CSV table of C-alpha atoms and ligand atoms in Angstrom, one decimal:
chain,number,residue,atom,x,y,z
D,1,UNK,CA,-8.9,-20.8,5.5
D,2,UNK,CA,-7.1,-19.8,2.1
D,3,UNK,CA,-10.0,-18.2,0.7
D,4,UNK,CA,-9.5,-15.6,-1.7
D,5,UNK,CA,-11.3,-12.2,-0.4
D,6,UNK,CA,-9.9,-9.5,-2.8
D,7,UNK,CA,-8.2,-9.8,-6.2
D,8,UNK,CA,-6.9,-7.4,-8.4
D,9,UNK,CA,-5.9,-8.3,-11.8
D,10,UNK,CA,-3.6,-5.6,-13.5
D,11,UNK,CA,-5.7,-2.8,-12.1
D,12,UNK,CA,-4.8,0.5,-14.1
D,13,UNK,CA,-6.3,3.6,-13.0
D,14,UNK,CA,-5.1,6.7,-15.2
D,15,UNK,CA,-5.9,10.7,-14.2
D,16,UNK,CA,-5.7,13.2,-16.4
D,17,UNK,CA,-4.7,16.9,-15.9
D,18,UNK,CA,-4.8,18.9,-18.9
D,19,UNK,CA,-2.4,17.3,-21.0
D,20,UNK,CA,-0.6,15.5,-18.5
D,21,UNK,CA,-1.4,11.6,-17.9
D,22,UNK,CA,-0.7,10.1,-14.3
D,23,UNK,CA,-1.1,6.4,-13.7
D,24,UNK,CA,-1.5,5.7,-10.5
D,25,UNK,CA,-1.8,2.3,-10.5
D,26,UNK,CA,-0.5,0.5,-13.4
D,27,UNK,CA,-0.9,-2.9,-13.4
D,28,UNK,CA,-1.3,-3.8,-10.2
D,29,UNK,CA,-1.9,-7.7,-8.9
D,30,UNK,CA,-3.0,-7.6,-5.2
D,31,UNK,CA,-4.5,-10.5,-3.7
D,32,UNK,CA,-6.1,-10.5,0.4
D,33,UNK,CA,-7.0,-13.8,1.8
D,34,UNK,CA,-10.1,-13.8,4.6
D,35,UNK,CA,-9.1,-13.1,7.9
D,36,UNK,CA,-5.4,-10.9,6.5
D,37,UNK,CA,-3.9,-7.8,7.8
D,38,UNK,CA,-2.2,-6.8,4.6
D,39,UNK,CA,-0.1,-3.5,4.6
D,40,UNK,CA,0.2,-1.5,2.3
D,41,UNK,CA,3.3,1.0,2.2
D,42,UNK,CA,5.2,3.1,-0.2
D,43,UNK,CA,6.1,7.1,-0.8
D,44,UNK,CA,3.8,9.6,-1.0
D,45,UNK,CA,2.2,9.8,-4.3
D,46,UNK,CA,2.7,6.0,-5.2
D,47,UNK,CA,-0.9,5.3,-5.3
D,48,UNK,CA,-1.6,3.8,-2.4
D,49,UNK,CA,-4.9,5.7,-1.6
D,50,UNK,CA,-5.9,4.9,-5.2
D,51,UNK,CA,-5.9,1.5,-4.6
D,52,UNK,CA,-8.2,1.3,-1.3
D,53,UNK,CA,-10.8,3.1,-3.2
D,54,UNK,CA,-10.7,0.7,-6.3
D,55,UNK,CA,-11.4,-1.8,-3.7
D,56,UNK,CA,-13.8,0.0,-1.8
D,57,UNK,CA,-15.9,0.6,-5.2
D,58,UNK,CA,-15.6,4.3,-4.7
D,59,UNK,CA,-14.0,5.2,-8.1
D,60,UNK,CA,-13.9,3.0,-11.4
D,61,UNK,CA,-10.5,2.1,-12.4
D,62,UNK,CA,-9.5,2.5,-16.2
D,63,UNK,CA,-8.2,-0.9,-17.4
D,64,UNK,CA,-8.2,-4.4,-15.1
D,65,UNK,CA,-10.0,-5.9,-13.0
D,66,UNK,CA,-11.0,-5.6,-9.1
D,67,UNK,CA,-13.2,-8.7,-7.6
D,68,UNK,CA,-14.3,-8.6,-4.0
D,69,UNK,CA,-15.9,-11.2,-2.4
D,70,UNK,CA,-16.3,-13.0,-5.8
D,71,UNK,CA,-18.0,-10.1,-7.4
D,72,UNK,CA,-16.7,-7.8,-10.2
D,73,UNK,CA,-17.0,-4.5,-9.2
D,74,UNK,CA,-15.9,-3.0,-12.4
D,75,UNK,CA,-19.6,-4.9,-13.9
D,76,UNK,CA,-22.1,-3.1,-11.2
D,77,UNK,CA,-23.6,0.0,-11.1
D,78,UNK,CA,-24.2,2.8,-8.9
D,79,UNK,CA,-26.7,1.7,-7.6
D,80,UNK,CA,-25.0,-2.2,-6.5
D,81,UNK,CA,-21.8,-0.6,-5.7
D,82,UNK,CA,-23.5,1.9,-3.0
D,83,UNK,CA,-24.8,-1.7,-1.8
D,84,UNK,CA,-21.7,-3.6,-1.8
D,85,UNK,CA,-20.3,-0.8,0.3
D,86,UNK,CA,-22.7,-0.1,3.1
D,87,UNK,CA,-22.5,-4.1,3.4
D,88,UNK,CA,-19.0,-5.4,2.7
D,89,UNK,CA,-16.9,-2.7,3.4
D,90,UNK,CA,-15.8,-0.8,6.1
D,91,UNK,CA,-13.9,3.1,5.4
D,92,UNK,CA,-11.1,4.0,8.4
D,93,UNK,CA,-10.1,7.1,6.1
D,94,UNK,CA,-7.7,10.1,7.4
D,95,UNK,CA,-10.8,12.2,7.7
D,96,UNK,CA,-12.8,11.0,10.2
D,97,UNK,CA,-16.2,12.5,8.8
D,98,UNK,CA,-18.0,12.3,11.9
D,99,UNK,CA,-21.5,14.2,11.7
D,100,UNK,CA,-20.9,17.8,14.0
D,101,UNK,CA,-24.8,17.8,15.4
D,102,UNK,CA,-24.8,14.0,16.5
D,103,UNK,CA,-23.2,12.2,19.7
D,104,UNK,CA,-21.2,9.1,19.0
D,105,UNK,CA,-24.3,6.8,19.3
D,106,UNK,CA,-25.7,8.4,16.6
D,107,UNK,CA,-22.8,8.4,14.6
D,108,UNK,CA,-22.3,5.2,14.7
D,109,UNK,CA,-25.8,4.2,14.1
D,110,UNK,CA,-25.8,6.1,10.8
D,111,UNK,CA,-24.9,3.2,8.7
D,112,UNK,CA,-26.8,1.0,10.6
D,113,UNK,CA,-30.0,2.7,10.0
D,114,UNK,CA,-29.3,2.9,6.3
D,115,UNK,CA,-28.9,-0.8,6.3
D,116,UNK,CA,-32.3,-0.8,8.2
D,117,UNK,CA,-31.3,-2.0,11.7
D,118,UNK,CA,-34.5,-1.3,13.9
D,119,UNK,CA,-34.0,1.6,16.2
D,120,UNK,CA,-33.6,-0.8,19.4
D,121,UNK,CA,-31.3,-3.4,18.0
D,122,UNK,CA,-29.4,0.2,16.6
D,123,UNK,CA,-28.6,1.1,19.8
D,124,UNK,CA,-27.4,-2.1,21.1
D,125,UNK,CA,-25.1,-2.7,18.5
D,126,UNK,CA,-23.8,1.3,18.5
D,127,UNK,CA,-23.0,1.0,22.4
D,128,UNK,CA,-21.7,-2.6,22.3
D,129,UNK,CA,-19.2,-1.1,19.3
D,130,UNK,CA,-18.6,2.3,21.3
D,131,UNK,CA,-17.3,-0.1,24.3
D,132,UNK,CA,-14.9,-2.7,22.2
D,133,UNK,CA,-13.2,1.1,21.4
D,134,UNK,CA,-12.9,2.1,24.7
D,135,UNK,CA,-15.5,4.6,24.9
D,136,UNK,CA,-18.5,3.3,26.5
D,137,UNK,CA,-18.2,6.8,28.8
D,138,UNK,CA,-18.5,8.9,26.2
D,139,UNK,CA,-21.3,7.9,24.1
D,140,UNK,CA,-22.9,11.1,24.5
D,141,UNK,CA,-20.4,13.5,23.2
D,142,UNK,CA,-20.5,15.3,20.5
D,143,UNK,CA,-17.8,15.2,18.2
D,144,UNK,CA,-15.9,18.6,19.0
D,145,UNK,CA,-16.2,17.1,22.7
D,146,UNK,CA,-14.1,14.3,21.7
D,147,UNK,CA,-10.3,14.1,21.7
D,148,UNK,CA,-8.7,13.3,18.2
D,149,UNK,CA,-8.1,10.0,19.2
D,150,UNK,CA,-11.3,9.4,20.1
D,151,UNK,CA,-12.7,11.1,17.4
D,152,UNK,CA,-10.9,8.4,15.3
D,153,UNK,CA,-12.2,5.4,17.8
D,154,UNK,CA,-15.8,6.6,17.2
D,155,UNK,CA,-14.9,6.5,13.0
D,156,UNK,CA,-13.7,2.7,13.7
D,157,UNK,CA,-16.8,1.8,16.0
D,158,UNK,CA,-18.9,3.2,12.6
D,159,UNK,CA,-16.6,1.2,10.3
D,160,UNK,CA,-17.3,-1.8,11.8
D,161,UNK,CA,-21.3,-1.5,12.7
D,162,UNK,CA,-22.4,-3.4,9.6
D,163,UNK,CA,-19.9,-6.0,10.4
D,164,UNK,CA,-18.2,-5.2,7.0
D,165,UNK,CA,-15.8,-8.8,6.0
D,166,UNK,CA,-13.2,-6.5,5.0
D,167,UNK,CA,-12.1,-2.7,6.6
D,168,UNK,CA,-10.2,-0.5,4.7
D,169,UNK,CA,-7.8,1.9,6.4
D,170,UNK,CA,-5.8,4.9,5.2
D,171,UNK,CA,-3.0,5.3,7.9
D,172,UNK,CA,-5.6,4.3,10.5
D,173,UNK,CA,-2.8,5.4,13.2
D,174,UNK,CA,-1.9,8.6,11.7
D,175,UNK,CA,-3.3,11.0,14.3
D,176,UNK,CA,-2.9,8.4,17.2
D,177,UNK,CA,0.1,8.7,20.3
D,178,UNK,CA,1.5,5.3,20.3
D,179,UNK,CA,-0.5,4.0,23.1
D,180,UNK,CA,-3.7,4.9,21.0
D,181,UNK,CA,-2.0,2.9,18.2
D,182,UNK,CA,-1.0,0.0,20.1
D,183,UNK,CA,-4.5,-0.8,21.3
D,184,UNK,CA,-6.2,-0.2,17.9
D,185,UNK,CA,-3.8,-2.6,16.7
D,186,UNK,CA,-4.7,-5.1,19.5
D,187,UNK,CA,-8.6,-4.1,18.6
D,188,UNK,CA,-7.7,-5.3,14.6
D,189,UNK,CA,-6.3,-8.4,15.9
D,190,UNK,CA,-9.0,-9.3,18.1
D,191,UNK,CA,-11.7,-8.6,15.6
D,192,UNK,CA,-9.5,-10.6,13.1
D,193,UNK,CA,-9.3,-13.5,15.2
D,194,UNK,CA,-12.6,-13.5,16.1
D,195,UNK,CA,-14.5,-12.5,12.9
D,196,UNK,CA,-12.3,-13.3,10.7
D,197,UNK,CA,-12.8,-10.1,9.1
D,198,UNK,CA,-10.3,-8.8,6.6
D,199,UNK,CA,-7.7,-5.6,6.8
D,200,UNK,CA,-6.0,-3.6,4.6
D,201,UNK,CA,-4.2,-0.7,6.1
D,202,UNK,CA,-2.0,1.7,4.2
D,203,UNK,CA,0.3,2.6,6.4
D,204,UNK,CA,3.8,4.4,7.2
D,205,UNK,CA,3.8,3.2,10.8
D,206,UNK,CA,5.9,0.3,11.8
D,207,UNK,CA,3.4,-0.5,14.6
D,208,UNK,CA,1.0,-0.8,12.1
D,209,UNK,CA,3.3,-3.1,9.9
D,210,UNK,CA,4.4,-5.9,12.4
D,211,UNK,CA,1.0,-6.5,13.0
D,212,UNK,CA,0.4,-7.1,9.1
D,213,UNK,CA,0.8,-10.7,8.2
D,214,UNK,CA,2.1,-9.8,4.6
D,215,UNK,CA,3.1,-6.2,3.4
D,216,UNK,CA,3.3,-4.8,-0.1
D,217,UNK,CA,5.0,-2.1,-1.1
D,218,UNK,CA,3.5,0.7,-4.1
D,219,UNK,CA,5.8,2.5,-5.9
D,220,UNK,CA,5.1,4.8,-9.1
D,221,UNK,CA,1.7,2.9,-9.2
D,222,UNK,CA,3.6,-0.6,-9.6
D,223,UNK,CA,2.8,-3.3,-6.7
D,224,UNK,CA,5.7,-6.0,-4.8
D,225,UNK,CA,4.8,-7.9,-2.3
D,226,UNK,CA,7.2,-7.5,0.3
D,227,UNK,CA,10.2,-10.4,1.1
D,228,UNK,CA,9.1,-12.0,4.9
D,229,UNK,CA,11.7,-10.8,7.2
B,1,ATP,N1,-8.4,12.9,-8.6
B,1,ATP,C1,-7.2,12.9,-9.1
B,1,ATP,N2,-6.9,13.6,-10.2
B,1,ATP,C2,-5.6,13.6,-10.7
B,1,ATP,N3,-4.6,13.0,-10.1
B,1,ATP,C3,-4.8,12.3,-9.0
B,1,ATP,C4,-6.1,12.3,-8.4
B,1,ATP,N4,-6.0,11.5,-7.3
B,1,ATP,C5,-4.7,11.1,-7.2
B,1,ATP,N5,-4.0,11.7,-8.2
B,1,ATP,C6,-2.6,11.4,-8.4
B,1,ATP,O1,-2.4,10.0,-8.5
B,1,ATP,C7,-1.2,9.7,-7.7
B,1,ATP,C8,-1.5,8.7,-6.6
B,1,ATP,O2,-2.2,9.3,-5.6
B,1,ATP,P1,-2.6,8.6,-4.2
B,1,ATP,O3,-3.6,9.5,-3.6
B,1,ATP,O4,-3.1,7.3,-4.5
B,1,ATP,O5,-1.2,8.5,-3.5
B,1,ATP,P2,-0.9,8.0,-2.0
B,1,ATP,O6,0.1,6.9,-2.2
B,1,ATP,O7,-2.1,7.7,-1.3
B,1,ATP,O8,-0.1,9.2,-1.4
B,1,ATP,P3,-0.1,9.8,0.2
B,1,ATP,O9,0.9,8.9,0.9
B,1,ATP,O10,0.5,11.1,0.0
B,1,ATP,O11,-1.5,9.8,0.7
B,1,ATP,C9,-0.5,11.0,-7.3
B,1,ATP,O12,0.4,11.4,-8.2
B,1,ATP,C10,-1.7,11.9,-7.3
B,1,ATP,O13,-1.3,13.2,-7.5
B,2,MG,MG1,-3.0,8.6,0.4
């Protein structure tokens, strides 16, 4: 049950602007056990955004090291980290990205048909995803024909289509009225308990953060793991 999913050791990542250095993470230790909500909170600017894509092998850090799943990300290359992702990882990100010209079937089929899913069993899978979100009446929309909320419920259906172990969220509720929020939380939980699939949401919302069965806090691009209340 205690297995160790993500683990960062001393994690550094440094941006430069002209002459300016910005750390923004600096020497950060995060661990996420299978089957976790973590939550991650702190001010804007702390590095919390940083850290999600460390994890999600979309940047390189500086210094430290990031192991998902018992791989080192910081030894693979382009090529093996565009694999890890489509596989492992699952992006809830404040910008939905949702493809204009396609309906929310198709959306959600896109990473399955990278991962070469045959068209049938695509379909299947897209609906079955569309209707754990609520939205099995609106497969054929198009984005722009979409509310914001459901805009972001089609993002989670394609998060989840390559049943990633472990989603990553940027403020997954951001855009969401609180009965939105309260049912996507109750959609993490389920999938939790019954895929013991792995969360990390940053997050400002205290919905968001009772539901999180431990909490750290970023600030200035240093890590605490938060007291239980
Ligand atoms: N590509 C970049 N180049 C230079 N500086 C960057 C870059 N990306 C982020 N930063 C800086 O690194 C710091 C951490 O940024 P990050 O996006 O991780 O913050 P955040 O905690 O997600 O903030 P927010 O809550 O506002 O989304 C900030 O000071 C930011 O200005
Ligand atoms: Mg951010």
């Amino acid at each position: 049950m205690s297995e160790t999913i993500v683990q960062t050791n001393k994690l550094v990542k440094k941006y430069r602007r002209g002459k300016i250095e910005i750390y923004a993470l600096n020497g950060v230790d995060f661990e996420a056990l299978r089957g976790e909500i973590v939550g991650v909170v702190g001010p804007s600017g702390s590095g919390k955004t940083t850290l999600l894509n460390m994890i999600g092998g979309l940047d390189k850090p500086t210094g430290g090291t990031v192991v998902v799943d018992g791989r080192d990300l910081t030894k693979l290359d382009a090529g093996e980290l565009a694999d890890f992702r489509l596989k492992k990882i699952g992006f809830i990100f404040q910008f939905y990205n949702l493809l204009p010209i396609y309906t929310a079937l198709e959306n959600v089929e896109v990473p399955l048909s990278f991962a070469k899913v045959p068209k049938e069993e695509r379909e299947e899978r897209a609906f079955e995803l569309l209707r754990l979100v609520g939205l099995e009446t609106r497969v054929d929309h198009k984005p722009d024909e979409l509310s914001g909320g459901e805009q972001q419920r089609v993002a989670i259906a394609r998060a989840l289509a390559n049943r990633p172990s472990i989603i990553l969220a940027d403020e997954p509720t951001g855009d969401l009225d609180s009965e939105s929020a309260i049912s996507l939380m109750k959609l993490i939980r389920k999938l939790k308990e019954q895929h013991n699939q792995t969360f990390i949401n940053v997050t400002h919302d205290p919905l968001v953060v009772q539901e999180c069965t431990k909490v750290y806090t970023i600030r200035d691009g240093r890590i605490q793991l938060n007291e239980k209340t």
